Coordinates of C-alpha atoms in Angstrom, one line a residue:
M137 CA 0.0 0.0 0.0
T138 CA 1.1 3.5 -0.6
S139 CA 1.5 6.0 2.2
V140 CA 1.7 9.8 2.0
A141 CA 4.3 12.2 3.4
P142 CA 2.9 15.1 5.3
A143 CA 1.4 18.0 3.5
T144 CA 3.9 20.3 5.0
V145 CA 7.6 19.7 5.6
A146 CA 10.3 21.2 7.8
D147 CA 11.8 24.5 6.8
P148 CA 15.2 24.4 5.0
V149 CA 18.3 24.4 7.1
E150 CA 19.5 27.9 7.9
T151 CA 22.4 28.2 5.5
K152 CA 23.7 31.8 5.9
E153 CA 24.8 31.5 2.3
F154 CA 26.3 28.0 3.0
R155 CA 28.9 29.5 5.4
D156 CA 28.6 26.3 7.5
V157 CA 29.5 24.1 4.5
E158 CA 32.4 26.4 3.5
A159 CA 33.8 26.4 7.1
R160 CA 33.7 22.6 7.4
L161 CA 35.3 22.1 4.0
R162 CA 38.1 24.5 4.7
E163 CA 38.7 23.0 8.1
R164 CA 38.8 19.4 6.7
F165 CA 40.4 20.1 3.3
P166 CA 42.4 23.4 3.7
A167 CA 44.1 23.1 0.3
A168 CA 41.3 21.5 -1.7
V169 CA 38.9 24.4 -2.1
L170 CA 40.4 26.8 -4.6
D171 CA 37.5 29.3 -4.7
V172 CA 34.0 30.0 -3.5
E173 CA 31.4 32.0 -5.5
R174 CA 28.0 33.1 -4.4
A175 CA 25.5 34.4 -7.0
F176 CA 21.8 34.0 -7.9
G177 CA 21.1 32.3 -4.6
E178 CA 23.6 29.5 -5.3
V179 CA 27.0 28.6 -4.0
D180 CA 29.8 27.2 -6.1
F181 CA 32.9 25.5 -4.6
T182 CA 35.9 25.2 -7.0
V183 CA 37.6 22.0 -5.9
R184 CA 41.0 20.6 -6.9
A185 CA 40.6 17.5 -9.1
A186 CA 42.9 15.4 -6.9
D187 CA 40.7 16.0 -3.9
L188 CA 37.3 15.5 -5.6
L189 CA 36.6 12.0 -4.3
S190 CA 37.5 12.9 -0.7
V191 CA 35.5 16.2 -0.7
A192 CA 32.5 14.5 -2.3
R193 CA 32.6 11.6 0.2
F194 CA 32.8 14.1 3.1
L195 CA 29.8 16.1 1.7
R196 CA 27.8 13.0 1.3
D197 CA 28.5 11.3 4.6
E198 CA 29.2 14.0 7.1
P199 CA 26.3 14.5 9.7
G200 CA 24.7 17.9 9.2
L201 CA 25.7 18.0 5.5
E202 CA 24.5 14.8 3.9
F203 CA 24.4 15.8 0.3
V204 CA 23.4 12.3 -0.7
H205 CA 21.8 13.0 -4.1
L206 CA 24.0 13.6 -7.1
A207 CA 21.4 15.6 -9.0
D208 CA 23.5 16.3 -12.0
L209 CA 27.0 15.9 -13.5
T210 CA 28.2 17.6 -16.6
A211 CA 31.1 19.7 -18.0
V212 CA 31.8 23.1 -19.5
D213 CA 34.3 24.1 -22.2
R214 CA 35.3 27.6 -21.1
S215 CA 37.6 28.4 -24.1
A216 CA 35.1 30.9 -25.7
L217 CA 34.1 32.7 -22.5
P218 CA 34.8 36.4 -22.5
P219 CA 37.9 37.5 -20.6
R220 CA 35.9 39.0 -17.7
Q221 CA 34.6 35.5 -16.9
R222 CA 38.0 33.7 -17.0
K223 CA 40.6 33.9 -14.3
P224 CA 44.3 33.6 -15.0
G225 CA 45.3 30.0 -15.1
D226 CA 41.8 28.7 -15.6
K227 CA 41.7 25.3 -17.3
R228 CA 39.7 25.0 -20.5
F229 CA 37.5 22.2 -19.2
A230 CA 35.7 21.9 -15.9
G231 CA 33.4 19.3 -14.4
I232 CA 30.2 20.5 -12.9
Y233 CA 28.5 18.7 -10.1
H234 CA 25.1 19.5 -8.4
L235 CA 24.5 17.9 -5.0
F236 CA 21.3 18.0 -3.0
S237 CA 20.7 17.3 0.7
F238 CA 17.3 15.7 1.4
S239 CA 17.5 16.5 5.1
G240 CA 18.8 20.1 4.6
R241 CA 16.7 20.9 1.6
R242 CA 19.6 22.7 -0.1
R243 CA 21.7 22.3 -3.2
I244 CA 25.4 23.1 -3.8
R245 CA 27.6 23.1 -6.9
L246 CA 31.2 21.8 -7.3
T247 CA 33.3 23.0 -10.1
V248 CA 36.4 20.8 -10.8
P249 CA 39.0 22.0 -13.3
A250 CA 40.1 19.1 -15.5
E251 CA 43.8 18.2 -15.4
G252 CA 45.9 17.3 -18.4
P253 CA 46.0 18.5 -22.1
D254 CA 43.0 19.6 -24.1
S255 CA 43.1 16.3 -26.0
K256 CA 42.6 14.4 -22.8
P257 CA 41.2 16.5 -19.9
T258 CA 41.0 14.2 -16.9
I259 CA 38.9 14.2 -13.7
P260 CA 38.5 11.3 -11.1
S261 CA 35.3 9.3 -11.5
L262 CA 32.6 9.6 -8.8
Y263 CA 31.3 6.1 -9.6
P264 CA 32.7 4.7 -6.4
L265 CA 30.4 7.1 -4.5
W266 CA 27.3 7.3 -6.8
R267 CA 26.3 4.8 -9.4
S268 CA 24.4 7.5 -11.2
A269 CA 27.9 8.7 -12.4
F270 CA 28.0 5.7 -14.7
C271 CA 25.7 7.2 -17.3
M272 CA 26.3 10.9 -16.7
E273 CA 30.1 10.6 -16.9
R274 CA 29.8 8.6 -20.1
E275 CA 27.7 11.4 -21.5
A276 CA 30.2 14.1 -20.5
Y277 CA 33.0 11.9 -22.0
D278 CA 31.0 11.4 -25.3
L279 CA 29.9 15.0 -25.8
M280 CA 32.7 17.0 -24.2
G281 CA 35.7 14.6 -24.2
I282 CA 36.3 14.5 -20.4
H283 CA 38.1 11.3 -19.3
Y284 CA 37.0 10.0 -15.9
E285 CA 39.7 8.0 -14.2
G286 CA 38.2 4.9 -12.5
H287 CA 35.0 4.7 -14.5
P288 CA 34.2 1.1 -15.0
D289 CA 33.1 1.3 -18.7
L290 CA 33.9 4.7 -20.2
R291 CA 32.6 4.7 -23.8
R292 CA 30.2 6.7 -26.0
I293 CA 26.6 6.8 -25.0
M294 CA 24.8 9.1 -27.5
M295 CA 27.0 9.3 -30.6
P296 CA 28.0 6.3 -32.7
W297 CA 30.8 4.3 -31.1
D298 CA 33.1 5.2 -34.0
W299 CA 32.3 8.9 -34.1
V300 CA 35.3 11.2 -34.2
G301 CA 35.2 14.3 -32.0
H302 CA 33.1 15.6 -29.1
P303 CA 30.0 17.6 -30.3
L304 CA 29.7 20.0 -27.3
R305 CA 33.2 21.4 -27.5
K306 CA 33.2 25.0 -28.7
D307 CA 35.4 24.3 -31.7
E308 CA 32.9 21.7 -33.0
P309 CA 30.4 23.1 -35.6
L310 CA 26.7 23.0 -34.9
G311 CA 25.9 20.2 -37.3
G312 CA 28.8 18.0 -36.3
E313 CA 30.4 18.5 -39.6
E314 CA 30.4 21.3 -42.2
V315 CA 27.7 20.9 -44.8
P316 CA 28.5 22.4 -48.3
F317 CA 25.9 24.3 -50.1
S318 CA 25.8 25.1 -53.8
M319 CA 23.6 26.9 -56.3
T320 CA 24.5 24.6 -59.2
W321 CA 23.7 20.9 -59.8
N322 CA 27.1 20.6 -61.5
D323 CA 28.9 20.8 -58.2
P324 CA 30.7 17.5 -57.5
E325 CA 29.0 17.3 -54.1
F326 CA 25.8 16.2 -55.9
A327 CA 27.5 13.4 -57.8
T328 CA 26.4 10.7 -55.3
L329 CA 22.8 12.1 -54.8
G330 CA 20.4 9.2 -54.7
K331 CA 23.1 6.6 -54.7
Q332 CA 24.3 4.2 -52.0
I333 CA 27.2 6.1 -50.5
M334 CA 27.7 4.1 -47.3
D335 CA 29.4 0.7 -47.0
P336 CA 26.6 -1.9 -47.1
P337 CA 28.1 -4.3 -44.5
P338 CA 27.1 -3.1 -41.0
T339 CA 29.8 -2.5 -38.4
K340 CA 29.6 -4.5 -35.2
A341 CA 29.5 -2.3 -32.1
P342 CA 31.4 -3.5 -29.1
L343 CA 29.5 -5.2 -26.3
P344 CA 29.2 -3.6 -22.9
K345 CA 32.0 -4.4 -20.5
G346 CA 31.4 -7.6 -18.5
V347 CA 29.1 -9.3 -21.0
D348 CA 30.3 -12.8 -21.7
P349 CA 28.9 -14.1 -25.0
T350 CA 30.8 -17.4 -24.5
Q351 CA 28.8 -18.3 -21.4
H352 CA 25.5 -16.6 -22.0
M353 CA 23.2 -15.8 -24.9
V354 CA 23.3 -12.1 -25.9
L355 CA 20.0 -10.8 -27.2
N356 CA 19.0 -7.3 -28.5
L357 CA 15.7 -6.0 -27.3
G358 CA 15.0 -3.1 -29.6
P359 CA 15.6 -0.5 -30.9
H360 CA 12.6 -1.4 -33.0
H361 CA 10.3 -2.9 -30.4
P362 CA 7.0 -1.5 -29.2
A363 CA 7.7 -2.3 -25.5
T364 CA 10.8 -0.2 -25.3
H365 CA 8.6 2.9 -25.8
G366 CA 10.8 4.4 -28.4
V367 CA 14.1 3.7 -30.2
L368 CA 15.8 2.1 -27.3
R369 CA 18.0 -1.0 -27.5
I370 CA 18.6 -3.1 -24.5
A371 CA 21.6 -5.4 -24.8
L372 CA 20.5 -8.5 -22.8
E373 CA 22.8 -11.2 -21.3
L374 CA 20.6 -14.3 -20.7
D375 CA 21.0 -17.6 -18.9
G376 CA 18.1 -19.4 -20.4
E377 CA 15.2 -17.0 -19.7
R378 CA 16.8 -15.4 -16.7
I379 CA 18.4 -12.0 -17.1
V380 CA 22.1 -11.9 -16.2
S381 CA 22.5 -8.2 -17.1
A382 CA 20.6 -5.6 -19.1
H383 CA 22.4 -2.7 -20.7
P384 CA 20.5 0.3 -22.2
D385 CA 22.0 1.5 -25.4
T386 CA 20.8 5.1 -26.2
G387 CA 21.5 7.6 -28.9
Y388 CA 19.4 6.4 -31.8
L389 CA 17.3 9.5 -31.6
H390 CA 20.0 12.0 -30.6
S391 CA 18.6 15.4 -31.3
G392 CA 21.4 17.7 -30.2
F393 CA 19.1 20.0 -28.2
E394 CA 21.9 21.2 -25.9
K395 CA 24.2 22.2 -28.8
Q396 CA 21.2 23.9 -30.6
G397 CA 20.3 25.7 -27.4
E398 CA 23.7 27.5 -27.5
H399 CA 23.0 28.8 -31.0
V400 CA 19.5 30.3 -30.4
R401 CA 18.2 33.1 -28.3
Y402 CA 16.9 32.3 -24.8
K403 CA 13.2 32.8 -25.8
D404 CA 13.6 30.7 -29.0
F405 CA 14.6 27.6 -27.0
V406 CA 11.1 27.3 -25.4
P407 CA 9.7 25.3 -28.4
Y408 CA 12.6 22.8 -28.2
T409 CA 11.6 21.9 -24.7
D410 CA 8.1 20.9 -26.0
R411 CA 9.8 18.3 -28.2
M412 CA 12.0 16.6 -25.6
D413 CA 9.4 14.9 -23.5
Y414 CA 6.5 15.5 -25.7
T415 CA 4.1 14.0 -23.1
S416 CA 5.1 16.7 -20.7
A417 CA 5.4 19.9 -22.8
M418 CA 3.9 22.3 -20.3
C419 CA 6.2 21.1 -17.5
N420 CA 9.2 21.3 -19.7
N421 CA 8.4 24.9 -20.7
L422 CA 8.0 25.7 -17.0
G423 CA 11.3 24.2 -15.9
Y424 CA 13.3 26.0 -18.6
C425 CA 11.6 29.4 -18.0
L426 CA 12.2 29.1 -14.3
A427 CA 15.9 28.6 -14.9
V428 CA 16.1 31.6 -17.2
E429 CA 14.0 33.7 -14.8
K430 CA 16.4 32.8 -11.9
L431 CA 19.3 34.1 -14.0
L432 CA 17.3 37.3 -14.8
G433 CA 16.1 37.8 -11.2
V434 CA 12.6 38.6 -12.5
E435 CA 9.5 38.6 -10.5
I436 CA 6.5 36.6 -11.9
P437 CA 3.0 37.9 -11.2
P438 CA 0.7 35.8 -8.9
R439 CA -1.8 35.2 -11.7
A440 CA 0.9 33.8 -14.0
Q441 CA 2.1 31.6 -11.3
A442 CA -1.3 30.2 -10.6
I443 CA -2.0 29.5 -14.3
R444 CA 1.4 27.8 -14.5
V445 CA 0.6 25.5 -11.7
V446 CA -2.8 24.6 -13.2
V447 CA -1.4 23.7 -16.6
A448 CA 1.6 21.9 -15.1
E449 CA -0.6 19.7 -13.0
L450 CA -3.0 19.0 -15.9
Q451 CA 0.1 18.0 -17.9
R452 CA 1.2 15.8 -15.1
I453 CA -2.1 13.9 -15.2
A454 CA -1.9 13.7 -19.0
A455 CA 1.6 12.3 -18.9
H456 CA 0.6 9.7 -16.2
L457 CA -2.4 8.7 -18.4
I458 CA -0.1 8.0 -21.3
W459 CA 2.1 5.9 -18.9
L460 CA -1.0 4.1 -17.5
A461 CA -2.4 3.3 -21.0
T462 CA 0.8 2.0 -22.5
H463 CA 2.0 0.2 -19.3
I464 CA -1.3 -1.7 -18.9
L465 CA -1.3 -2.5 -22.6
D466 CA 2.2 -4.1 -22.1
T467 CA 1.3 -6.1 -19.1
S468 CA -2.4 -6.9 -18.7
G469 CA -5.3 -8.4 -20.6
T470 CA -7.4 -5.3 -19.9
G471 CA -5.0 -3.2 -21.8
M472 CA -7.0 -2.3 -24.9
S473 CA -10.0 -1.1 -22.9
L474 CA -8.0 1.0 -20.5
L475 CA -5.9 2.4 -23.4
M476 CA -9.1 3.9 -24.9
Y477 CA -10.4 5.1 -21.5
A478 CA -7.2 6.8 -20.4
L479 CA -6.7 8.5 -23.8
R480 CA -10.3 9.7 -23.6
E481 CA -9.5 11.7 -20.4
R482 CA -6.2 12.9 -21.8
E483 CA -8.1 14.3 -24.8
M484 CA -10.1 16.5 -22.4
I485 CA -6.8 17.9 -21.1
L486 CA -5.5 18.5 -24.6
D487 CA -8.8 20.3 -25.4
I488 CA -8.1 22.7 -22.6
F489 CA -4.6 23.3 -23.8
E490 CA -5.9 24.0 -27.3
M491 CA -8.4 26.5 -25.8
I492 CA -5.6 28.6 -24.2
C493 CA -2.9 28.4 -26.8
G494 CA -4.1 26.8 -30.0
A495 CA -1.9 23.7 -29.7
R496 CA -2.4 20.4 -28.1
M497 CA 1.0 18.7 -27.6
T498 CA 3.8 21.1 -28.4
V499 CA 2.3 24.0 -26.7
S500 CA 5.1 26.6 -25.9
Y501 CA 2.5 28.3 -23.6
V502 CA 4.7 29.0 -20.6
R503 CA 7.1 31.8 -21.6
I504 CA 10.0 33.6 -20.0
G505 CA 8.3 36.1 -17.7
G506 CA 4.9 34.5 -17.4
V507 CA 2.6 32.8 -19.9
W508 CA 1.9 33.6 -23.6
K509 CA -1.5 35.2 -23.0
D510 CA -4.2 35.2 -20.4
V511 CA -6.7 32.3 -20.2
P512 CA -10.1 32.8 -21.7
P513 CA -13.3 32.9 -19.6
A514 CA -14.2 29.3 -20.4
F515 CA -10.9 28.0 -18.9
V516 CA -11.9 27.9 -15.2
P517 CA -15.3 26.1 -15.7
K518 CA -13.8 23.7 -18.1
V519 CA -11.0 22.7 -15.7
E520 CA -13.5 22.4 -12.8
E521 CA -15.6 20.1 -15.0
F522 CA -12.6 18.0 -15.8
C523 CA -11.6 17.7 -12.1
D524 CA -15.1 16.6 -11.1
L525 CA -15.2 14.0 -13.8
F526 CA -11.7 12.7 -13.6
L527 CA -11.8 11.6 -10.0
R528 CA -14.8 9.4 -10.8
R529 CA -13.0 8.0 -13.8
L530 CA -9.9 7.3 -11.7
D531 CA -12.1 5.3 -9.4
E532 CA -13.2 3.2 -12.4
Y533 CA -9.6 2.6 -13.4
E534 CA -8.7 1.3 -10.0
R535 CA -11.7 -1.0 -9.9
M536 CA -10.5 -2.4 -13.2
L537 CA -6.9 -2.8 -12.2
S538 CA -6.2 -3.1 -8.5
R539 CA -7.9 -6.5 -8.2
S540 CA -6.6 -7.8 -11.6
V541 CA -4.9 -11.1 -10.9
V542 CA -3.0 -10.8 -14.2
L543 CA -1.7 -7.3 -13.5
R544 CA -0.7 -8.1 -10.0
K545 CA 1.3 -11.2 -11.1
R546 CA 3.0 -9.1 -13.8
L547 CA 4.0 -6.3 -11.4
E548 CA 4.2 -7.5 -7.8
G549 CA 7.8 -8.3 -6.7
I550 CA 9.1 -7.4 -10.2
G551 CA 11.9 -4.9 -10.7
V552 CA 12.6 -4.4 -7.1
L553 CA 14.7 -1.3 -6.4
S554 CA 15.9 -0.7 -2.8
K555 CA 16.0 2.7 -1.2
E556 CA 19.8 2.6 -1.1
D557 CA 20.1 1.6 -4.8
A558 CA 17.6 4.2 -5.8
I559 CA 19.5 7.0 -4.2
S560 CA 22.9 5.8 -5.5
L561 CA 21.5 5.4 -9.0
G562 CA 20.2 9.0 -8.9
V563 CA 16.7 8.0 -10.0
T564 CA 13.9 10.6 -9.3
G565 CA 10.2 11.0 -9.6
P566 CA 7.7 8.1 -9.0
L567 CA 10.6 5.7 -9.5
L568 CA 12.4 7.1 -6.4
R569 CA 9.2 7.7 -4.3
G570 CA 8.2 4.1 -5.2
S571 CA 11.2 3.0 -3.2
G572 CA 10.1 5.0 -0.2
V573 CA 12.4 8.1 -0.6
Y574 CA 10.7 11.4 0.1
Y575 CA 11.9 13.6 -2.8
D576 CA 9.5 15.9 -4.5
L577 CA 10.9 19.3 -5.6
R578 CA 7.5 20.9 -5.3
K579 CA 7.9 20.3 -1.5
L580 CA 11.6 20.4 -0.9
A581 CA 12.5 23.3 -3.2
P582 CA 9.1 24.9 -3.9
Y583 CA 8.6 27.1 -7.0
S584 CA 5.6 28.9 -8.6
G585 CA 3.8 29.1 -5.3
Y586 CA 3.6 25.4 -4.6
D587 CA 4.5 26.1 -1.0
R588 CA 1.1 27.8 -0.6
Y589 CA -0.9 24.7 -1.6
E590 CA -1.8 21.7 0.5
F591 CA -1.0 18.3 -1.0
D592 CA 0.6 15.1 0.0
V593 CA 3.5 13.2 -1.6
P594 CA 2.5 9.5 -2.1
L595 CA 5.2 7.0 -1.2
S596 CA 5.6 3.2 -1.4
N597 CA 8.1 1.1 0.5
R598 CA 7.6 -1.8 -1.8
G599 CA 10.2 -0.7 -4.3
D600 CA 8.6 -2.9 -7.0
S601 CA 6.6 -2.2 -10.2
W602 CA 3.4 -2.5 -8.3
G603 CA 4.5 0.2 -5.8
R604 CA 5.4 2.5 -8.6
Y605 CA 1.9 1.9 -10.1
E606 CA 0.3 2.8 -6.8
V607 CA 2.4 6.0 -6.4
R608 CA 1.4 7.3 -9.9
M609 CA -2.3 6.6 -9.3
Q610 CA -2.2 8.5 -6.1
E611 CA -0.2 11.4 -7.6
M612 CA -3.0 12.0 -10.1
R613 CA -5.4 12.5 -7.2
Q614 CA -3.0 14.9 -5.5
S615 CA -2.7 16.8 -8.8
I616 CA -6.5 17.4 -8.8
R617 CA -6.2 18.6 -5.2
I618 CA -3.5 21.2 -6.3
I619 CA -5.5 22.3 -9.4
R620 CA -8.6 23.1 -7.3
Q621 CA -6.5 25.4 -5.0
A622 CA -4.7 27.0 -7.9
L623 CA -7.9 27.7 -9.7
E624 CA -9.1 29.7 -6.7
D625 CA -6.0 31.9 -7.2
V626 CA -6.8 32.2 -10.9
K627 CA -10.3 33.4 -10.1
R628 CA -9.1 35.8 -7.4
T629 CA -6.5 37.5 -9.7
E630 CA -8.8 38.0 -12.7
G631 CA -7.7 41.1 -14.6
E632 CA -4.2 41.1 -13.1
P633 CA -1.1 40.7 -15.4
C634 CA -0.2 37.3 -16.6
K635 CA 3.4 38.2 -17.4
T636 CA 6.0 40.3 -15.8
T637 CA 5.9 44.1 -16.3
D638 CA 9.6 44.2 -16.8
R639 CA 9.7 45.4 -20.4
K640 CA 13.3 44.1 -20.8
V641 CA 12.0 40.6 -20.3
A642 CA 8.5 40.4 -21.7
L643 CA 6.9 42.1 -24.7
P644 CA 4.7 45.1 -23.7
P645 CA 0.9 44.8 -24.4
R646 CA -0.1 45.5 -27.9
D647 CA -2.2 48.6 -27.0
E648 CA 0.8 50.3 -25.4
L649 CA 2.7 50.3 -28.7
D650 CA 0.3 53.0 -30.1
T651 CA 0.8 55.4 -27.3
S652 CA 4.3 54.8 -25.8
M653 CA 7.5 55.3 -27.6
E654 CA 9.3 53.6 -24.7
A655 CA 7.1 50.5 -25.2
L656 CA 7.8 50.5 -28.9
I657 CA 11.6 50.6 -28.3
H658 CA 11.4 47.7 -25.8
H659 CA 9.4 45.7 -28.3
F660 CA 11.9 46.4 -31.0
K661 CA 14.9 45.5 -28.8
L662 CA 13.3 42.3 -27.5
V663 CA 12.3 41.1 -31.0
T664 CA 15.6 41.9 -32.7
E665 CA 18.1 41.3 -30.0
G666 CA 16.4 39.2 -27.3
I667 CA 16.9 39.2 -23.6
K668 CA 20.5 39.5 -22.2
P669 CA 20.8 37.9 -18.7
P670 CA 23.8 39.0 -16.6
P671 CA 26.9 36.8 -16.8
G672 CA 26.9 33.8 -14.4
E673 CA 25.5 30.3 -14.0
V674 CA 22.4 28.8 -12.5
Y675 CA 20.8 25.4 -12.0
F676 CA 17.1 24.9 -11.6
G677 CA 15.5 21.5 -11.0
H678 CA 11.8 21.0 -11.0
E679 CA 9.4 18.1 -10.6
N680 CA 8.6 16.8 -14.1
P681 CA 6.0 13.9 -14.2
K682 CA 9.0 11.5 -14.7
G683 CA 11.3 13.0 -12.1
E684 CA 13.8 15.8 -11.8
L685 CA 14.1 17.9 -14.9
G686 CA 17.0 20.3 -14.4
F687 CA 18.4 23.1 -16.5
Y688 CA 22.0 24.3 -16.0
I689 CA 22.7 27.5 -17.8
V690 CA 25.9 29.5 -18.2
S691 CA 25.4 33.1 -19.4
D692 CA 28.2 35.2 -21.0
G693 CA 25.9 38.3 -21.0
G694 CA 24.8 37.7 -24.5
P695 CA 21.4 36.9 -26.0
K696 CA 22.2 33.2 -26.3
P697 CA 23.2 30.7 -23.6
Y698 CA 26.9 30.0 -23.5
R699 CA 26.2 26.5 -22.1
L700 CA 22.7 24.9 -21.9
R701 CA 22.6 21.6 -20.1
V702 CA 19.4 19.5 -19.7
R703 CA 19.3 17.0 -16.9
G704 CA 16.6 14.6 -18.1
P705 CA 14.9 12.3 -15.6
S706 CA 14.3 9.5 -18.2
F707 CA 17.9 9.5 -19.2
V708 CA 19.1 8.8 -15.6
N709 CA 16.2 6.6 -14.7
I710 CA 16.6 4.2 -17.6
F711 CA 20.0 3.2 -16.4
A712 CA 18.5 1.6 -13.3
T713 CA 17.2 -1.1 -15.6
D714 CA 20.2 -3.3 -15.1
T715 CA 19.8 -3.3 -11.3
M716 CA 16.1 -4.0 -11.4
A717 CA 16.3 -6.7 -14.1
R718 CA 19.0 -9.0 -12.9
G719 CA 17.7 -12.4 -11.9
Q720 CA 14.2 -11.7 -13.5
L721 CA 12.6 -13.4 -16.4
L722 CA 12.9 -12.0 -19.9
S723 CA 9.2 -11.3 -19.9
D724 CA 9.6 -9.2 -16.7
L725 CA 11.8 -6.7 -18.5
I726 CA 8.7 -5.4 -20.4
A727 CA 7.0 -4.6 -17.1
I728 CA 10.2 -3.0 -15.7
I729 CA 10.7 -0.7 -18.6
G730 CA 7.0 0.3 -18.5
S731 CA 7.2 1.0 -14.7
I732 CA 10.1 3.4 -15.2
D733 CA 8.0 5.5 -17.7
I734 CA 10.5 6.9 -20.3
V735 CA 10.3 9.1 -23.3
L736 CA 13.2 8.6 -25.7
G737 CA 12.9 12.2 -27.0
E738 CA 14.2 13.3 -23.6
V739 CA 16.7 10.5 -23.1
D740 CA 18.3 11.3 -26.4
R741 CA 17.9 15.1 -26.2

């Protein structure tokens, strides 16, 4: 059975700008901390690479600190930063680590300058401390070229295994390779057009380290398999029908959103967030805009915040309905009926989205500074009608499923993930809460006014696929609870602004352009140049339906992000598959993948 965490939680630890963390680090490691920077409400400790493991272990294990969650791990190429943002002797590459303390409700960042030449920048691996470093370090190695000493299997994870170069380095072109253009068909570049130009024999990719094809059968599940929920390949090592190991192979859909984000203006990246996790577009919009707004230091009007909460929770329900429909289709004989029912309710949510912005899936409704435009008069009654209907429909779902012998046998005791493994693997969202860990950023690091709303955080101590099913079902009920409260704020603030009045951030209202030269100038500057946040760096994590979606942005003061990192929940969560699948039957892997709830557009962002 699921339990719920209390509707309110303790206040964050009094940090005094993290002076306690700094004092204890300097006392324990006097030579390790090279610099401390405080900006945008965050603290950044620059740590010597040789001391990284010792410092990270101390931060994780020391009573009173307990930064047990490695929220994100990435790297930055600082070679193109303006001189004012580079100190004498700065290394070109630096590792970036974001750690979160559950008990203290606070986050810190570690910056670790990479040692060695530019051809092989090197940092110690954190895999001995956090198993989540396995996939995140491979990503930083693949895309940025950082070598992590001590990593158990450092190889590419997004790009083809034989790719040359590292796409996120500043000296790599946007498209990965220069593309010639010509105005004449006589150009030799067109000679092979429409002909086979690749070698027909396929190249054989290397197997994951530790897989023994002489002792066990190696089987590919995917990438063209409906139960992998996208173009995902799982390299399976089997002993009969028992799974010895299961290794996700990503990158078949690699979209290069992070690289693209460094070449478009801040406001122009919002539509890209729609297309990462296309079942959670509103939530993706919100997370990105909150990160940019943190960088800008802009205040968001109460009405815009309330509207954001309503659409984000509607999107959470819609995303969970997609999970429910496809998961039950994968695992239970009642699948086809529930698929139609769940999509029926999801269509109602998409109708509401279409009403407020004209789009159903890729909405781009939440914008930097607020929302695109105010909601129409029919919005509130339509959402209230949905809330009343949906709770009754949810009761029907549970009557269909909770007593289903087939579904219980497919899910109970399958894909067990212990609390300790879940934290070490860095999983978040229902996957983490299904293992009994209280981590919901709407509670622990509230944003958009979530701290003003009463709601519970469903938990399950089962740690299996059934526990994760129960958590998501209860989360949909809590979302309705939040929506009802936020709707009252929408009613109360009718007529108030739905975007910031800072004209350097949001476009002025159309009627001002006819009467105000200042408004016309602001409009012209925003449209032609875009916003220009101050130099610096921020990380913002928020509670996406699938877990923690984080955006790490480095600004050089220009209209485009210098570095735009997306910490995707599906990407980290999918690498818990191996831990959950070992010893299970081959058929159980389908239930395990479905219980994680992934979208490959976000995995391969």
